[in-house]
XYZ file of C-alpha atoms in Angstrom:
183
model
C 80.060 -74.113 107.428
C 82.692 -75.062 109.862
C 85.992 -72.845 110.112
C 87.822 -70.959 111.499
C 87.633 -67.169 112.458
C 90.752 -65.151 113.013
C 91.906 -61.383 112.251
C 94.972 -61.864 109.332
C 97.760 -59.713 109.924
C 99.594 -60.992 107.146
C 99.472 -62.320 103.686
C 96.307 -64.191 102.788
C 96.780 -68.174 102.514
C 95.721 -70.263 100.130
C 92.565 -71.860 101.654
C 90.600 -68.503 102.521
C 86.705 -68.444 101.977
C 85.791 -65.099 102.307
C 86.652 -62.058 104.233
C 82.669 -61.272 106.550
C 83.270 -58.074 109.014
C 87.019 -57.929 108.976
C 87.415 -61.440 109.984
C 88.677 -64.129 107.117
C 86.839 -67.444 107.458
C 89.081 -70.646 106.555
C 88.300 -74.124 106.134
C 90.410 -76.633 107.684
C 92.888 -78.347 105.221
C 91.200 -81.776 105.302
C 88.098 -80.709 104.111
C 86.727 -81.572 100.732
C 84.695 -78.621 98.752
C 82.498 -80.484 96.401
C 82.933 -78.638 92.842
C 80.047 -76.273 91.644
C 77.183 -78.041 90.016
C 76.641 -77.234 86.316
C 73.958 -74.493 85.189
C 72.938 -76.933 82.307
C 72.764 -80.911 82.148
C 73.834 -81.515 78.590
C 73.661 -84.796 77.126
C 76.170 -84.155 73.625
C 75.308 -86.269 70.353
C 78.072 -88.647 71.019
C 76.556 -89.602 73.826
C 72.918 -90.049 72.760
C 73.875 -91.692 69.515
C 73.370 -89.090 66.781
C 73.742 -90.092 63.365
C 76.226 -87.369 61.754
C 75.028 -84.163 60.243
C 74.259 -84.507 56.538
C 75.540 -80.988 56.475
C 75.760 -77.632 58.599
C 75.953 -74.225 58.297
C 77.662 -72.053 60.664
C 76.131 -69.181 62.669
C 77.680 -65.870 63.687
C 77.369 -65.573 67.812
C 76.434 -63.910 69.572
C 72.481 -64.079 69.188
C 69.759 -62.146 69.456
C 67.085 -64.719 69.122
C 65.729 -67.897 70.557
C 62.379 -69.890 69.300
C 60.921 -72.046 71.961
C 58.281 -74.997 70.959
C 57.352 -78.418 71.768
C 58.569 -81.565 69.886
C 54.893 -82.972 69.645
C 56.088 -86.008 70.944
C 55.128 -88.365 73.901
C 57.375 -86.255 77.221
C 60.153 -88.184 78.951
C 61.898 -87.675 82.243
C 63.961 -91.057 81.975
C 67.152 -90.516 80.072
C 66.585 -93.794 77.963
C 63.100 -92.799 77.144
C 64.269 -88.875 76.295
C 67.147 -90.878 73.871
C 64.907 -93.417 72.295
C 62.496 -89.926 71.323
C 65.426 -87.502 70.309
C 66.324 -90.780 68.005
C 63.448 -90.815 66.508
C 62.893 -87.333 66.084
C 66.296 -87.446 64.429
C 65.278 -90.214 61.911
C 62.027 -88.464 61.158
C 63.769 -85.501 60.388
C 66.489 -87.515 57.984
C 63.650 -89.053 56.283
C 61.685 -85.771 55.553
C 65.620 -84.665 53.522
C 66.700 -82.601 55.969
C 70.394 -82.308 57.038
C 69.975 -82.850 60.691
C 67.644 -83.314 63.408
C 66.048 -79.312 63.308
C 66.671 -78.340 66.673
C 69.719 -76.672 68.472
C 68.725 -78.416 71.665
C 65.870 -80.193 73.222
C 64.577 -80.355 77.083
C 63.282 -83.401 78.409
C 60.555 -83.559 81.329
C 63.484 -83.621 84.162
C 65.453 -80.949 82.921
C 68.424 -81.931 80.556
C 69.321 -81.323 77.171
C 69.949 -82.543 74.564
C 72.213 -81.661 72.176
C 70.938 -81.250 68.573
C 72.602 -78.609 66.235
C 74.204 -77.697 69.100
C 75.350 -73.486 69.181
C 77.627 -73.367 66.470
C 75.059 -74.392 64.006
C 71.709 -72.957 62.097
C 68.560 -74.753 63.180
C 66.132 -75.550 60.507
C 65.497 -72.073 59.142
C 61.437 -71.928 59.620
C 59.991 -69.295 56.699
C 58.656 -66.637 59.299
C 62.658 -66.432 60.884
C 64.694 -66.628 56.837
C 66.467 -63.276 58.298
C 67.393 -64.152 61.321
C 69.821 -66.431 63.267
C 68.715 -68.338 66.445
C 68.975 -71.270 68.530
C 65.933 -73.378 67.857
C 64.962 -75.000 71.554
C 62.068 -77.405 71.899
C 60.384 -78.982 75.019
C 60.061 -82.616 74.197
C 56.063 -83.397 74.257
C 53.183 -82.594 73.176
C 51.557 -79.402 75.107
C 48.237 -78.154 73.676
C 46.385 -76.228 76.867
C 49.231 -77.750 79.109
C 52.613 -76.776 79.943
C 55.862 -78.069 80.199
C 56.913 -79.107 83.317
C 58.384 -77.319 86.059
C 62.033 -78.666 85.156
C 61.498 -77.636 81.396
C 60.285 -74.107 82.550
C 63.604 -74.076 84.525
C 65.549 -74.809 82.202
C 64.517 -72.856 79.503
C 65.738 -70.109 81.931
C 69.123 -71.549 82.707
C 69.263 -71.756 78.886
C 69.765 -67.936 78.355
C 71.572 -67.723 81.405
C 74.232 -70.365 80.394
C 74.379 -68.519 76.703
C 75.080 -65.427 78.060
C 78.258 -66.629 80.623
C 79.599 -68.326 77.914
C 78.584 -65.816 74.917
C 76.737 -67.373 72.833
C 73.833 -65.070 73.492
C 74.308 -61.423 73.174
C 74.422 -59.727 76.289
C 73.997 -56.486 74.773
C 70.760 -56.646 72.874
C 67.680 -57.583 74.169
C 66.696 -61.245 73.744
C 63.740 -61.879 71.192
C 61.433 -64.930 72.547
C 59.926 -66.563 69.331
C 57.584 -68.981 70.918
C 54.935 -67.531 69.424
C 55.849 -68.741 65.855
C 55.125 -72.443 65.637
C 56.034 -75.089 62.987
């Protein structure tokens, strides 16, 4: 990083970086710092053309627990082909009488979600979980003896992390991983 290196007497300006060794480390004023990239890509309902919620019912957050599966769908890593699935997974969902698409988010193949429920709202309660509130997350494809991909793996990561900066998971609880109870 270019800047500048000097011992500071006085007050500390505006534009310091960091203070390394006793020195302060400045940028000079024409520089540009590009802002922080997001932990999560999120692609709201809006914006992938949900049809509205039938109805919803309200969770109490923080939670405890979060149930990861697959869609058992084709994968995507395009954002038009991840749509055109969430879509349909939506309509498929409609047509079976429930309120919503099931899910409080999805992954695609590169990485980004998608907003379903979203992390105000109770997934699809599945009969094993009645008791319990938690955000419903599903890898869209199909995996069988394969795995999602690397992006989905890291994401599913950044998921708790994100949840617990902004406190929608509970930081002081252990987090229950309910992967192991499929649909």
């Amino acid at each position: 990083m270019v800047g500048y290196n000097m011992r500071m007497p006085g007050p500390i300006p505006k534009q310091l970086v960091w203070k390394k060794d006793g020195y302060f480390w400045f940028l000079p004023q024409d520089v540009n710092i590009p802002p922080k990239k997001p932990l999560i890509h999120l692609i709201p309902r809006d914006e992938w053309g949900a049809l509205p919620a039938k109805s919803e019912t309200p969770m109490k957050l923080p939670l405890n627990h979060i149930r990861y599966n697959q869609t058992m769908t084709d994968t995507c890593i395009a954002k038009e082909d991840c749509i055109k699935i969430v879509k349909d997974i939506q309509k498929q969902h409609l047509d079976k009488g429930l309120p919503d698409i099931k899910y409080n988010f999805l992954i695609g193949g590169d990485g980004t979600f998608y907003e379903g429920r979203g992390w105000n709202n109770k997934p699809e309660i599945h009969a094993a979980l009645k008791d319990k509130d938690y955000y419903d997350v599903a890898y869209i494809g199909k995996y069988g003896d394969d795995f999602p991909s690397w992006d989905q793996s890291v994401a599913g990561t950044k998921f708790i992390k994100f949840g617990l900066e902004k406190e929608y998971i509970n930081r002081g609880h252990g987090i229950t991983n309910l992967m192991e109870i499929s649909d």
